[in-house]
Amino acid sequence: MNRPTTPPPEADEELVATDDRLIGRVFRWSLVALVAVAAIVAMMVYLLRREPERVLVRQDQYLPPQRQDPAAEPPDVRFTDVTAAAGLAFRHHNGARGDKLLPEAMGPGCAFLDFDGDGDQDILLVDGRSWSVDEASASSLALYANDGSGRFTDVTRAAGLDISLYGMGVAVGDYDDDGHVDVFVSSVHACATTSAGAPRSTARSTTA
């Protein structure tokens, strides 16, 4: 009859030592993993809570340069009204009657053009009129010819531009490439077109 054999004490001690080494190794790796996870979490919290970097901008780099001599006086510039002496007798009519309509407060403008081909800049002034298209109005466009010396002559009727309309703007240019300056005048009620090199009969008004 066989009796169970009892392992020697040396074998038990060897097994205990092996288990201790294995437990120690697992503990060390667990500790390393825990430290790594804690570091990752700490880094994420830091990145989420970190305020964006502020860029400081110097205000003086956008300021205009300072005058070298603040005590210097500005130049004494004076203007003289030579309208009448130059022959310009234009007066704008806006047709206002107290309703304060928007076109009444908008200047219709003017154009500088060489309508007669003498090399001097002539002036075309746009005028308004009464609001009613049926009401007679003495206002019209005004074309002043420059004689080259700074004096102007009213040639509106001779150029066929004595058109009464509520002008809002003017454009000039040789749109048909015939060598003559063409004129387009916009208006509240109608638009007028003509050519500087054409006779009076070709000035026409079209409904806008």
Backbone as a chain_set.jsonl record, in Angstrom:
{"seq": "MNRPTTPPPEADEELVATDDRLIGRVFRWSLVALVAVAAIVAMMVYLLRREPERVLVRQDQYLPPQRQDPAAEPPDVRFTDVTAAAGLAFRHHNGARGDKLLPEAMGPGCAFLDFDGDGDQDILLVDGRSWSVDEASASSLALYANDGSGRFTDVTRAAGLDISLYGMGVAVGDYDDDGHVDVFVSSVHACATTSAGAPRSTARSTTA", "coords": {"N": [[0.85, -1.183, 0.0], [0.611, 2.148, -1.004], [1.761, 5.158, 0.353], [0.815, 8.609, 0.526], [3.126, 11.009, -0.569], [4.847, 13.537, 1.132], [5.693, 16.825, 0.217], [8.988, 18.071, 0.334], [10.173, 20.471, 2.785], [11.804, 22.399, 1.534], [10.812, 22.666, -1.057], [8.3, 23.87, -0.651], [9.08, 26.369, 0.31], [10.353, 27.352, -1.926], [8.189, 27.63, -3.728], [6.693, 29.597, -2.416], [8.462, 31.74, -2.526], [8.529, 32.129, -5.31], [5.867, 32.892, -5.819], [5.819, 35.284, -4.393], [7.616, 36.852, -5.876], [6.216, 37.014, -8.322], [3.864, 38.334, -7.518], [5.003, 40.715, -6.666], [6.047, 41.66, -9.073], [3.67, 42.043, -10.59], [2.491, 43.966, -9.023], [4.267, 46.115, -9.288], [4.047, 46.68, -12.063], [1.357, 47.353, -12.144], [1.397, 49.636, -10.604], [2.984, 51.294, -12.213], [1.266, 51.549, -14.452], [-0.877, 52.834, -13.218], [0.294, 55.27, -12.489], [0.861, 56.258, -15.075], [-1.732, 56.548, -16.143], [-2.725, 58.459, -14.359], [-1.04, 60.599, -14.999], [-1.801, 61.107, -17.637], [-4.478, 61.88, -17.275], [-4.093, 64.162, -15.687], [-2.727, 65.802, -17.534], [-4.732, 66.178, -19.489], [-6.663, 67.573, -18.007], [-5.204, 69.877, -17.475], [-4.838, 70.94, -20.077], [-7.483, 71.452, -20.805], [-8.294, 73.349, -18.971], [-6.58, 75.416, -19.374], [-6.069, 78.791, -20.145], [-6.529, 80.619, -23.208], [-3.709, 81.848, -25.015], [-2.856, 85.193, -24.676], [-2.533, 87.798, -26.957], [-0.656, 90.558, -26.992], [-1.163, 93.734, -28.279], [0.39, 96.494, -29.496], [-0.763, 99.726, -29.161], [0.287, 102.0, -30.268], [1.318, 101.346, -32.724], [-0.682, 101.518, -34.568], [-1.392, 104.121, -34.631], [-1.447, 107.331, -36.218], [1.512, 108.884, -37.568], [3.262, 111.157, -35.474], [3.364, 114.701, -35.628], [6.35, 116.389, -36.42], [6.876, 118.914, -35.467], [4.975, 120.06, -33.168], [4.182, 122.622, -32.534], [4.007, 124.032, -34.855], [2.225, 126.107, -37.088], [-0.751, 125.618, -39.051], [-0.9, 125.964, -42.669], [-1.947, 129.065, -44.066], [-4.696, 129.044, -45.815], [-6.742, 130.382, -48.228], [-9.852, 130.921, -49.86], [-11.478, 132.173, -52.751], [-14.553, 133.319, -53.966], [-15.322, 132.925, -57.212], [-17.412, 132.518, -58.854], [-19.442, 134.131, -60.128], [-17.763, 135.879, -61.547], [-16.601, 134.113, -63.31], [-18.621, 133.596, -65.01], [-20.605, 131.8, -64.379], [-23.863, 131.157, -63.695], [-25.608, 129.465, -62.403], [-28.306, 128.011, -60.583], [-29.506, 125.719, -58.346], [-32.587, 123.916, -58.329], [-34.721, 122.299, -56.172], [-37.387, 121.731, -55.928], [-38.771, 121.532, -53.527], [-41.513, 121.265, -51.283], [-42.161, 121.095, -48.661], [-42.63, 118.468, -47.9], [-40.36, 117.029, -47.506], [-39.011, 115.091, -49.149], [-36.898, 112.375, -50.214], [-35.259, 112.702, -52.682], [-35.046, 115.491, -52.71], [-33.06, 116.191, -50.991], [-30.77, 115.3, -52.117], [-27.986, 116.028, -53.991], [-27.841, 116.618, -57.5], [-25.516, 116.63, -58.969], [-22.722, 117.072, -61.311], [-20.93, 117.307, -64.461], [-17.739, 117.183, -65.99], [-16.578, 117.901, -69.138], [-15.305, 117.842, -72.483], [-17.084, 119.185, -74.61], [-17.074, 120.549, -77.035], [-14.717, 119.96, -78.243], [-12.381, 121.548, -78.051], [-10.296, 121.207, -76.353], [-10.567, 122.216, -73.809], [-11.989, 121.96, -70.554], [-15.366, 121.738, -70.207], [-18.465, 122.494, -68.459], [-21.201, 120.675, -67.274], [-24.171, 121.057, -65.672], [-26.577, 119.578, -63.563], [-30.004, 119.943, -63.004], [-32.944, 120.251, -60.862], [-36.562, 120.227, -60.643], [-40.035, 121.255, -60.466], [-42.221, 118.999, -58.703], [-44.503, 118.042, -60.001], [-45.12, 116.71, -63.149], [-46.701, 117.915, -64.961], [-46.715, 120.548, -64.365], [-45.484, 123.693, -65.298], [-42.019, 124.449, -65.62], [-39.168, 126.444, -65.179], [-36.612, 125.606, -64.887], [-33.714, 123.79, -65.996], [-31.258, 121.582, -67.506], [-27.842, 122.753, -67.489], [-25.348, 123.887, -69.534], [-22.087, 124.933, -69.725], [-19.703, 126.532, -71.648], [-16.208, 126.435, -71.789], [-13.855, 128.976, -72.303], [-11.182, 128.711, -72.237], [-9.769, 130.49, -70.711], [-10.702, 130.469, -68.193], [-13.222, 131.505, -68.087], [-16.741, 131.158, -68.617], [-19.424, 130.354, -70.857], [-22.915, 130.294, -71.26], [-24.238, 127.738, -73.035], [-26.417, 126.139, -73.262], [-28.969, 126.001, -74.601], [-28.16, 126.117, -77.295], [-26.8, 123.739, -77.485], [-28.803, 121.932, -77.263], [-29.661, 121.036, -74.79], [-31.534, 122.125, -73.116], [-33.455, 120.891, -71.289], [-36.127, 120.143, -69.241], [-36.225, 118.449, -66.314], [-36.345, 116.291, -63.407], [-33.46, 116.024, -62.387], [-31.084, 113.526, -61.362], [-28.537, 112.588, -61.648], [-25.525, 112.353, -63.694], [-23.746, 111.077, -66.488], [-20.894, 110.857, -68.592], [-19.305, 110.107, -71.718], [-17.802, 108.456, -74.545], [-19.771, 106.373, -75.683], [-20.579, 105.048, -78.004], [-18.4, 105.081, -79.59], [-17.854, 107.034, -81.597], [-16.272, 109.194, -81.639], [-17.311, 111.43, -80.407], [-18.38, 113.029, -77.399], [-20.755, 111.523, -75.41], [-23.796, 111.981, -73.537], [-25.49, 111.08, -70.607], [-28.276, 111.532, -68.64], [-29.733, 110.91, -65.62], [-32.976, 110.709, -64.079], [-35.78, 111.419, -61.921], [-38.256, 111.107, -63.138], [-37.693, 110.634, -65.857], [-35.16, 109.844, -68.337], [-32.478, 111.407, -70.042], [-30.735, 111.517, -73.123], [-27.987, 112.413, -75.185], [-25.693, 113.569, -77.74], [-22.517, 115.081, -77.93], [-21.564, 115.791, -80.397], [-23.74, 115.9, -82.02], [-26.676, 117.259, -83.718], [-29.175, 119.544, -82.373], [-31.681, 118.293, -82.533], [-31.4, 115.614, -81.855], [-31.313, 115.288, -79.131], [-32.978, 113.602, -76.646], [-35.669, 112.502, -74.596], [-36.485, 109.878, -72.42], [-38.859, 107.716, -70.911], [-38.374, 106.624, -67.568]], "CA": [[0.0, 0.0, 0.0], [1.446, 3.348, -1.162], [1.39, 6.305, 1.171], [1.109, 9.891, -0.165], [4.412, 11.593, -0.176], [4.791, 14.943, 1.56], [6.824, 17.549, -0.404], [9.965, 18.542, 1.326], [10.029, 21.893, 3.134], [12.502, 23.269, 0.594], [9.928, 22.921, -2.208], [7.302, 24.87, -0.239], [9.718, 27.692, 0.39], [10.614, 27.818, -3.293], [6.921, 28.061, -4.29], [6.346, 30.871, -1.76], [9.343, 32.777, -3.082], [8.091, 32.393, -6.684], [4.627, 33.658, -5.741], [6.139, 36.642, -3.954], [8.208, 37.559, -7.003], [5.162, 37.271, -9.287], [3.006, 39.376, -6.961], [5.753, 41.974, -6.703], [6.125, 42.131, -10.455], [2.346, 42.542, -10.95], [2.248, 45.215, -8.284], [5.068, 47.18, -9.902], [3.438, 47.069, -13.345], [0.096, 48.049, -11.842], [1.756, 50.981, -10.131], [3.414, 52.056, -13.383], [0.076, 51.861, -15.237], [-1.658, 53.828, -12.479], [0.996, 56.556, -12.618], [0.688, 56.723, -16.451], [-3.117, 57.025, -16.289], [-2.841, 59.715, -13.606], [-0.356, 61.645, -15.76], [-2.631, 61.448, -18.797], [-5.629, 62.638, -16.785], [-3.618, 65.482, -15.267], [-2.427, 66.572, -18.735], [-5.991, 66.566, -20.118], [-7.264, 68.627, -17.178], [-4.413, 71.101, -17.675], [-5.112, 71.487, -21.396], [-8.856, 71.949, -20.862], [-8.445, 74.525, -18.117], [-5.609, 76.457, -19.709], [-6.616, 79.94, -20.874], [-5.8, 80.898, -24.468], [-2.627, 82.824, -24.905], [-3.241, 86.546, -25.054], [-1.556, 88.505, -27.791], [-0.653, 91.982, -26.687], [-0.972, 94.572, -29.458], [0.759, 97.87, -29.161], [-1.675, 100.678, -29.785], [0.993, 103.055, -30.995], [1.657, 100.957, -34.093], [-1.802, 101.869, -35.431], [-1.625, 105.553, -34.565], [-0.738, 108.075, -37.264], [2.772, 109.468, -37.086], [3.158, 112.453, -34.839], [4.044, 115.802, -36.305], [7.663, 116.664, -35.867], [6.838, 120.187, -34.761], [3.57, 120.284, -32.786], [3.878, 124.045, -32.395], [3.916, 124.669, -36.172], [0.883, 126.527, -37.464], [-1.155, 125.152, -40.383], [-0.787, 127.021, -43.677], [-3.097, 129.959, -44.206], [-5.275, 128.817, -47.134], [-7.959, 131.17, -48.406], [-10.56, 130.697, -51.11], [-12.239, 133.321, -53.246], [-15.696, 132.939, -54.797], [-15.206, 133.512, -58.545], [-18.5, 131.952, -59.65], [-20.023, 135.151, -61.006], [-16.723, 136.392, -62.445], [-16.335, 133.105, -64.338], [-19.775, 133.5, -65.9], [-21.489, 130.714, -63.973], [-25.047, 131.72, -63.042], [-26.509, 128.331, -62.174], [-28.915, 127.873, -59.265], [-30.215, 124.441, -58.319], [-33.964, 123.904, -57.836], [-35.073, 120.949, -55.726], [-38.834, 121.565, -55.961], [-39.28, 121.186, -52.204], [-42.772, 121.889, -50.872], [-42.395, 120.814, -47.252], [-42.792, 117.037, -47.618], [-39.028, 116.513, -47.19], [-38.784, 113.863, -49.898], [-35.473, 112.03, -50.286], [-34.508, 113.341, -53.777], [-34.839, 116.912, -52.472], [-31.833, 116.366, -50.21], [-29.655, 114.698, -52.856], [-27.504, 116.859, -55.085], [-27.823, 115.876, -58.768], [-24.156, 116.526, -59.477], [-22.302, 117.752, -62.541], [-19.948, 116.578, -65.263], [-16.734, 117.963, -66.719], [-16.39, 117.264, -70.439], [-14.923, 118.722, -73.586], [-18.167, 118.907, -75.563], [-16.819, 121.171, -78.334], [-13.454, 119.46, -78.79], [-11.315, 122.554, -78.111], [-9.263, 120.868, -75.38], [-10.863, 122.809, -72.504], [-13.031, 121.255, -69.828], [-16.628, 122.454, -70.05], [-19.212, 122.061, -67.279], [-22.619, 120.377, -67.418], [-24.806, 121.037, -64.354], [-27.886, 118.939, -63.571], [-30.948, 120.673, -62.165], [-34.209, 119.615, -60.552], [-37.713, 120.961, -61.136], [-41.192, 121.001, -59.622], [-42.532, 117.588, -58.657], [-45.535, 117.698, -60.965], [-44.623, 116.735, -64.525], [-47.597, 118.754, -65.749], [-46.508, 121.94, -63.987], [-44.397, 124.319, -66.058], [-40.828, 124.729, -64.827], [-38.156, 127.175, -65.948], [-35.301, 125.008, -64.656], [-33.267, 122.808, -66.983], [-29.814, 121.36, -67.482], [-27.061, 123.946, -67.829], [-24.042, 123.578, -70.115], [-21.239, 126.121, -69.825], [-18.512, 126.302, -72.462], [-14.983, 127.056, -71.271], [-13.118, 129.631, -73.392], [-9.751, 128.475, -72.065], [-9.172, 131.468, -69.798], [-11.396, 130.413, -66.916], [-14.55, 132.1, -68.204], [-17.682, 130.205, -69.198], [-20.589, 130.904, -71.549], [-24.055, 129.377, -71.243], [-24.567, 127.253, -74.379], [-27.372, 125.055, -73.036], [-29.964, 125.931, -75.663], [-27.493, 125.806, -78.565], [-26.402, 122.33, -77.478], [-29.99, 121.085, -77.193], [-29.782, 120.448, -73.463], [-32.498, 122.866, -72.301], [-34.462, 119.884, -70.973], [-36.601, 120.274, -67.87], [-36.484, 117.173, -65.66], [-35.843, 116.242, -62.034], [-32.206, 115.302, -62.553], [-30.488, 112.848, -60.208], [-27.138, 112.251, -61.887], [-25.098, 112.495, -65.079], [-22.558, 110.329, -66.893], [-20.43, 111.249, -69.921], [-18.343, 109.2, -72.325], [-18.092, 108.118, -75.943], [-20.22, 104.98, -75.567], [-20.721, 104.421, -79.319], [-17.085, 105.139, -80.25], [-17.911, 107.834, -82.823], [-15.391, 110.341, -81.478], [-18.002, 112.509, -79.71], [-18.763, 112.742, -76.014], [-22.182, 111.306, -75.21], [-24.258, 112.401, -72.212], [-26.663, 110.392, -70.065], [-28.759, 112.187, -67.434], [-30.788, 110.16, -64.95], [-33.985, 111.584, -63.504], [-36.858, 110.748, -61.198], [-39.351, 110.796, -64.057], [-37.238, 110.227, -67.186], [-33.732, 109.939, -68.585], [-32.185, 112.122, -71.281], [-29.479, 111.164, -73.766], [-27.626, 113.237, -76.337], [-24.302, 113.462, -78.141], [-21.915, 116.401, -78.067], [-21.33, 116.096, -81.799], [-24.985, 115.76, -82.771], [-27.499, 118.466, -83.705], [-30.122, 119.694, -81.281], [-32.869, 117.438, -82.676], [-31.181, 114.259, -81.367], [-31.48, 115.219, -77.691], [-34.281, 112.979, -76.451], [-36.031, 112.104, -73.221], [-37.186, 108.603, -72.393], [-39.452, 107.424, -69.609], [-37.561, 105.678, -66.78]], "C": [[0.88, 1.224, 0.0], [0.911, 4.484, -0.299], [1.705, 7.606, 0.424], [2.386, 10.5, 0.38], [4.232, 13.062, 0.155], [5.98, 15.673, 0.949], [7.762, 18.045, 0.674], [9.761, 20.031, 1.624], [10.724, 22.829, 2.155], [11.627, 23.606, -0.603], [8.868, 23.94, -1.854], [7.898, 26.267, -0.192], [9.999, 28.257, -0.993], [9.341, 28.328, -3.965], [6.497, 29.416, -3.712], [7.194, 32.001, -2.322], [8.94, 33.137, -4.502], [6.808, 33.221, -6.7], [4.897, 35.099, -5.331], [6.742, 37.463, -5.1], [7.141, 37.933, -8.033], [4.232, 38.395, -8.801], [3.708, 40.731, -7.002], [5.842, 42.551, -8.109], [4.781, 42.715, -10.915], [2.067, 43.87, -10.266], [3.014, 46.375, -8.914], [4.469, 47.634, -11.228], [2.095, 47.783, -13.149], [0.363, 49.476, -11.391], [2.2, 51.871, -11.288], [2.208, 52.467, -14.235], [-0.777, 52.926, -14.56], [-1.033, 55.206, -12.593], [0.815, 57.121, -14.035], [-0.717, 57.276, -16.672], [-3.299, 58.348, -15.561], [-2.175, 60.864, -14.354], [-1.181, 62.09, -16.966], [-3.831, 62.286, -18.371], [-5.219, 64.044, -16.375], [-3.316, 66.366, -16.471], [-3.708, 67.047, -19.423], [-6.675, 67.679, -19.328], [-6.53, 69.94, -17.372], [-4.728, 71.749, -19.016], [-6.517, 72.075, -21.481], [-9.029, 73.23, -20.054], [-7.507, 75.665, -18.478], [-6.274, 77.569, -20.513], [-5.822, 80.163, -22.143], [-4.768, 81.994, -24.279], [-3.072, 84.176, -25.434], [-2.116, 87.216, -25.831], [-1.68, 89.991, -27.515], [-0.299, 92.776, -27.938], [-0.653, 95.984, -28.995], [-0.151, 98.83, -29.914], [-0.94, 101.699, -30.633], [1.347, 102.644, -32.417], [0.526, 101.238, -35.072], [-2.095, 103.364, -35.42], [-0.883, 106.25, -35.696], [0.544, 108.691, -36.712], [2.554, 110.869, -36.531], [3.91, 113.508, -35.654], [5.357, 116.093, -35.611], [7.674, 117.942, -35.035], [5.395, 120.486, -34.377], [3.2, 121.755, -32.718], [3.72, 124.754, -33.744], [2.463, 124.983, -36.512], [0.515, 125.971, -38.846], [-1.068, 126.288, -41.389], [-2.079, 127.819, -43.785], [-3.624, 129.849, -45.635], [-6.59, 129.576, -47.214], [-8.548, 130.892, -49.789], [-11.38, 131.935, -51.465], [-13.338, 132.832, -54.17], [-15.606, 133.68, -56.132], [-16.321, 133.009, -59.455], [-19.054, 132.961, -60.645], [-18.996, 135.674, -62.005], [-16.411, 135.411, -63.564], [-17.503, 132.921, -65.289], [-20.737, 132.385, -65.567], [-22.651, 131.293, -63.164], [-26.069, 130.642, -62.745], [-27.038, 128.348, -60.744], [-29.77, 126.611, -59.271], [-31.612, 124.587, -57.715], [-34.309, 122.467, -57.426], [-36.578, 120.717, -55.649], [-39.468, 121.256, -54.623], [-40.546, 121.97, -51.87], [-43.115, 121.571, -49.416], [-42.556, 119.36, -46.903], [-41.473, 116.356, -47.256], [-38.797, 115.149, -47.842], [-37.287, 113.629, -50.098], [-34.74, 112.696, -51.447], [-34.236, 114.826, -53.551], [-33.525, 117.176, -51.737], [-30.605, 115.812, -50.92], [-29.245, 115.612, -54.005], [-27.399, 116.081, -56.372], [-26.447, 115.789, -59.395], [-23.906, 117.281, -60.765], [-21.289, 116.884, -63.266], [-18.999, 117.571, -65.922], [-16.432, 117.216, -68.023], [-15.969, 118.305, -71.466], [-15.937, 118.519, -74.708], [-17.88, 119.477, -76.948], [-15.464, 120.807, -78.915], [-12.348, 120.477, -78.881], [-10.219, 122.304, -77.091], [-9.507, 121.433, -73.995], [-12.041, 122.069, -71.867], [-14.256, 122.152, -69.631], [-17.41, 121.826, -68.889], [-20.675, 121.838, -67.647], [-23.21, 120.218, -66.022], [-26.218, 120.478, -64.48], [-28.793, 119.652, -62.579], [-32.162, 119.809, -61.844], [-35.355, 120.405, -61.173], [-38.857, 120.735, -60.147], [-41.567, 119.527, -59.709], [-43.582, 117.182, -59.693], [-44.989, 117.802, -62.378], [-45.494, 117.612, -65.401], [-47.409, 120.233, -65.453], [-45.31, 122.499, -64.733], [-43.236, 124.644, -65.119], [-39.789, 125.394, -65.709], [-36.768, 126.566, -65.788], [-34.981, 123.975, -65.721], [-31.805, 122.499, -66.722], [-29.096, 122.648, -67.853], [-25.681, 123.514, -68.306], [-23.271, 124.862, -70.308], [-19.96, 125.76, -70.568], [-17.339, 127.092, -71.894], [-14.211, 127.674, -72.427], [-11.615, 129.465, -73.247], [-9.085, 129.42, -71.107], [-9.85, 131.457, -68.424], [-12.749, 131.082, -66.921], [-15.453, 131.161, -68.991], [-18.877, 130.948, -69.794], [-21.69, 129.86, -71.564], [-24.437, 129.009, -72.678], [-25.599, 126.132, -74.298], [-28.337, 124.904, -74.199], [-29.328, 125.547, -76.992], [-27.094, 124.332, -78.636], [-27.593, 121.399, -77.388], [-30.202, 120.437, -75.848], [-30.72, 121.241, -72.552], [-33.708, 121.971, -72.033], [-34.844, 120.027, -69.505], [-36.948, 118.892, -67.327], [-35.933, 117.236, -64.237], [-34.578, 115.383, -62.038], [-31.672, 114.724, -61.26], [-29.019, 112.509, -60.414], [-26.809, 112.372, -63.357], [-23.85, 111.655, -65.3], [-22.189, 110.737, -68.31], [-19.39, 110.247, -70.405], [-18.751, 108.875, -73.746], [-18.518, 106.651, -76.009], [-20.344, 104.282, -76.921], [-19.468, 104.562, -80.182], [-17.132, 105.883, -81.585], [-17.046, 109.092, -82.722], [-16.03, 111.513, -80.77], [-18.392, 112.07, -78.301], [-20.283, 112.623, -75.928], [-22.544, 111.601, -73.761], [-25.486, 111.591, -71.837], [-27.031, 111.057, -68.747], [-29.888, 111.354, -66.855], [-31.713, 111.119, -64.222], [-35.024, 110.763, -62.763], [-37.934, 110.29, -62.165], [-38.879, 110.231, -65.389], [-35.728, 110.333, -67.246], [-33.518, 110.615, -69.932], [-30.832, 111.696, -71.814], [-29.246, 112.091, -74.946], [-26.159, 113.029, -76.638], [-23.752, 114.851, -78.378], [-21.691, 116.767, -79.531], [-22.578, 116.027, -82.652], [-25.781, 117.048, -82.735], [-28.526, 118.424, -82.582], [-31.251, 118.671, -81.341], [-32.644, 116.043, -82.1], [-31.235, 114.154, -79.852], [-32.867, 114.7, -77.399], [-34.455, 112.563, -75.008], [-36.839, 110.834, -73.293], [-37.704, 108.355, -70.997], [-38.631, 106.373, -68.892], [-38.479, 104.738, -66.022]], "O": [[1.767, 1.372, 0.84], [-0.297, 4.715, -0.255], [2.739, 7.704, -0.236], [2.669, 10.502, 1.578], [3.488, 13.752, -0.542], [7.124, 15.249, 1.108], [7.348, 18.39, 1.782], [9.229, 20.763, 0.789], [10.269, 23.957, 1.966], [11.693, 24.724, -1.116], [8.555, 24.802, -2.675], [7.265, 27.233, -0.618], [9.904, 29.464, -1.22], [9.376, 29.325, -4.686], [6.001, 30.277, -4.438], [6.69, 33.098, -2.564], [8.993, 34.307, -4.88], [6.675, 34.147, -7.501], [4.28, 36.025, -5.857], [6.41, 38.637, -5.267], [7.157, 39.044, -8.561], [3.864, 39.285, -9.568], [3.103, 41.753, -7.325], [5.729, 43.759, -8.312], [4.754, 43.765, -11.558], [1.482, 44.779, -10.855], [2.484, 47.476, -9.057], [4.39, 48.833, -11.496], [1.749, 48.697, -13.898], [-0.359, 50.404, -11.757], [1.845, 53.049, -11.348], [2.136, 53.608, -14.69], [-1.33, 53.807, -15.218], [-1.737, 56.199, -12.772], [0.633, 58.329, -14.192], [-0.892, 58.322, -17.297], [-3.949, 59.259, -16.076], [-2.687, 61.983, -14.349], [-1.257, 63.278, -17.282], [-4.166, 63.278, -19.019], [-5.918, 65.01, -16.68], [-3.614, 67.56, -16.443], [-3.775, 68.184, -19.888], [-7.207, 68.621, -19.915], [-7.153, 71.0, -17.429], [-4.87, 72.97, -19.096], [-6.725, 73.085, -22.153], [-9.825, 74.096, -20.419], [-7.631, 76.765, -17.94], [-6.982, 77.285, -21.479], [-4.612, 79.938, -22.181], [-4.942, 82.925, -23.493], [-3.61, 84.268, -26.537], [-0.949, 87.208, -25.44], [-2.717, 90.597, -27.785], [0.725, 92.532, -28.576], [-1.376, 96.57, -28.188], [-0.29, 98.756, -31.135], [-1.488, 102.206, -31.611], [1.649, 103.505, -33.243], [0.741, 101.204, -36.283], [-2.979, 103.818, -36.147], [0.196, 105.809, -36.093], [0.636, 108.983, -35.52], [1.765, 111.653, -37.059], [4.939, 113.236, -36.274], [5.462, 116.051, -34.385], [8.384, 118.042, -34.035], [4.661, 121.094, -35.157], [2.024, 122.102, -32.833], [3.349, 125.927, -33.79], [1.574, 124.178, -36.236], [1.379, 125.864, -39.717], [-1.153, 127.455, -41.008], [-3.171, 127.279, -43.609], [-3.086, 130.469, -46.553], [-7.453, 129.42, -46.351], [-7.821, 130.659, -50.755], [-11.897, 132.637, -50.596], [-13.087, 132.021, -55.061], [-15.787, 134.897, -56.191], [-16.201, 133.063, -60.679], [-19.131, 132.693, -61.844], [-19.317, 135.889, -63.174], [-16.002, 135.82, -64.651], [-17.4, 132.178, -66.265], [-21.601, 132.05, -66.378], [-22.45, 131.849, -62.084], [-27.273, 130.887, -62.827], [-26.303, 128.663, -59.808], [-30.657, 126.461, -60.112], [-31.799, 125.288, -56.721], [-34.202, 121.54, -58.229], [-37.007, 119.607, -55.333], [-40.596, 120.765, -54.578], [-40.642, 123.169, -52.133], [-44.255, 121.765, -48.995], [-42.615, 119.022, -45.721], [-41.471, 115.231, -46.756], [-38.435, 114.181, -47.174], [-36.506, 114.579, -50.144], [-33.655, 113.23, -51.219], [-33.299, 115.374, -54.132], [-32.949, 118.259, -51.851], [-29.505, 115.855, -50.368], [-30.051, 115.931, -54.879], [-26.901, 114.955, -56.349], [-26.226, 114.953, -60.271], [-24.758, 118.029, -61.246], [-20.848, 115.857, -62.75], [-19.403, 118.652, -66.353], [-16.074, 116.038, -68.002], [-16.249, 119.495, -71.321], [-15.682, 117.768, -75.65], [-18.384, 118.953, -77.941], [-15.1, 121.303, -79.982], [-11.445, 120.317, -79.702], [-9.296, 123.11, -76.972], [-8.728, 121.161, -73.081], [-12.959, 121.617, -72.552], [-14.183, 123.189, -68.972], [-17.053, 120.754, -68.401], [-21.311, 122.7, -68.253], [-22.793, 119.338, -65.271], [-26.965, 120.852, -65.384], [-28.393, 119.93, -61.448], [-32.384, 118.771, -62.469], [-35.148, 121.164, -62.12], [-38.669, 120.097, -59.112], [-41.253, 118.873, -60.704], [-43.532, 116.065, -60.206], [-44.459, 118.841, -62.772], [-45.068, 118.016, -66.483], [-47.887, 121.082, -66.205], [-44.255, 121.869, -64.798], [-43.44, 125.059, -63.978], [-39.553, 124.97, -66.841], [-35.838, 126.97, -66.486], [-35.884, 123.356, -66.284], [-31.186, 123.079, -65.829], [-29.687, 123.536, -68.467], [-24.937, 122.859, -67.577], [-23.743, 125.78, -70.979], [-19.236, 124.836, -70.197], [-17.47, 128.27, -71.562], [-13.934, 127.001, -73.42], [-10.851, 130.013, -74.041], [-7.941, 129.19, -70.715], [-9.6, 132.332, -67.595], [-13.372, 131.217, -65.868], [-15.008, 130.463, -69.903], [-19.284, 132.006, -69.314], [-21.442, 128.687, -71.844], [-24.899, 129.857, -73.441], [-25.647, 125.269, -75.174], [-28.508, 123.806, -74.728], [-29.887, 124.742, -77.737], [-27.053, 123.748, -79.719], [-27.418, 120.182, -77.433], [-30.852, 119.396, -75.758], [-30.702, 121.047, -71.336], [-34.822, 122.246, -72.48], [-33.978, 120.03, -68.629], [-37.865, 118.239, -67.825], [-35.15, 118.126, -63.904], [-34.614, 114.19, -61.737], [-31.784, 115.335, -60.197], [-28.324, 112.176, -59.454], [-27.711, 112.484, -64.188], [-23.004, 111.535, -64.414], [-23.071, 110.943, -69.145], [-18.689, 109.623, -69.609], [-19.921, 109.006, -74.107], [-17.713, 105.785, -76.351], [-20.229, 103.059, -76.993], [-19.474, 104.206, -81.36], [-16.544, 105.445, -82.574], [-17.08, 109.95, -83.605], [-15.357, 112.519, -80.543], [-18.691, 110.902, -78.052], [-21.005, 113.534, -76.333], [-21.706, 111.486, -72.867], [-26.407, 111.431, -72.638], [-26.205, 111.141, -67.839], [-30.893, 111.116, -67.525], [-31.302, 112.2, -63.8], [-35.129, 109.553, -62.96], [-38.468, 109.19, -62.021], [-39.586, 109.427, -65.997], [-35.092, 110.846, -66.326], [-34.3, 110.411, -70.861], [-29.884, 111.53, -71.047], [-30.189, 112.503, -75.622], [-25.454, 112.379, -75.867], [-24.427, 115.704, -78.954], [-21.635, 117.951, -79.864], [-22.495, 116.089, -83.879], [-25.596, 117.859, -81.828], [-28.716, 117.398, -81.929], [-31.731, 118.226, -80.298], [-33.623, 115.333, -81.869], [-31.206, 113.044, -79.32], [-33.849, 115.288, -77.852], [-33.484, 112.306, -74.297], [-37.756, 110.707, -74.105], [-37.07, 108.736, -70.013], [-38.231, 105.368, -69.481], [-38.005, 103.863, -65.298]]}, "num_chains": 1, "name": "protein.A"}
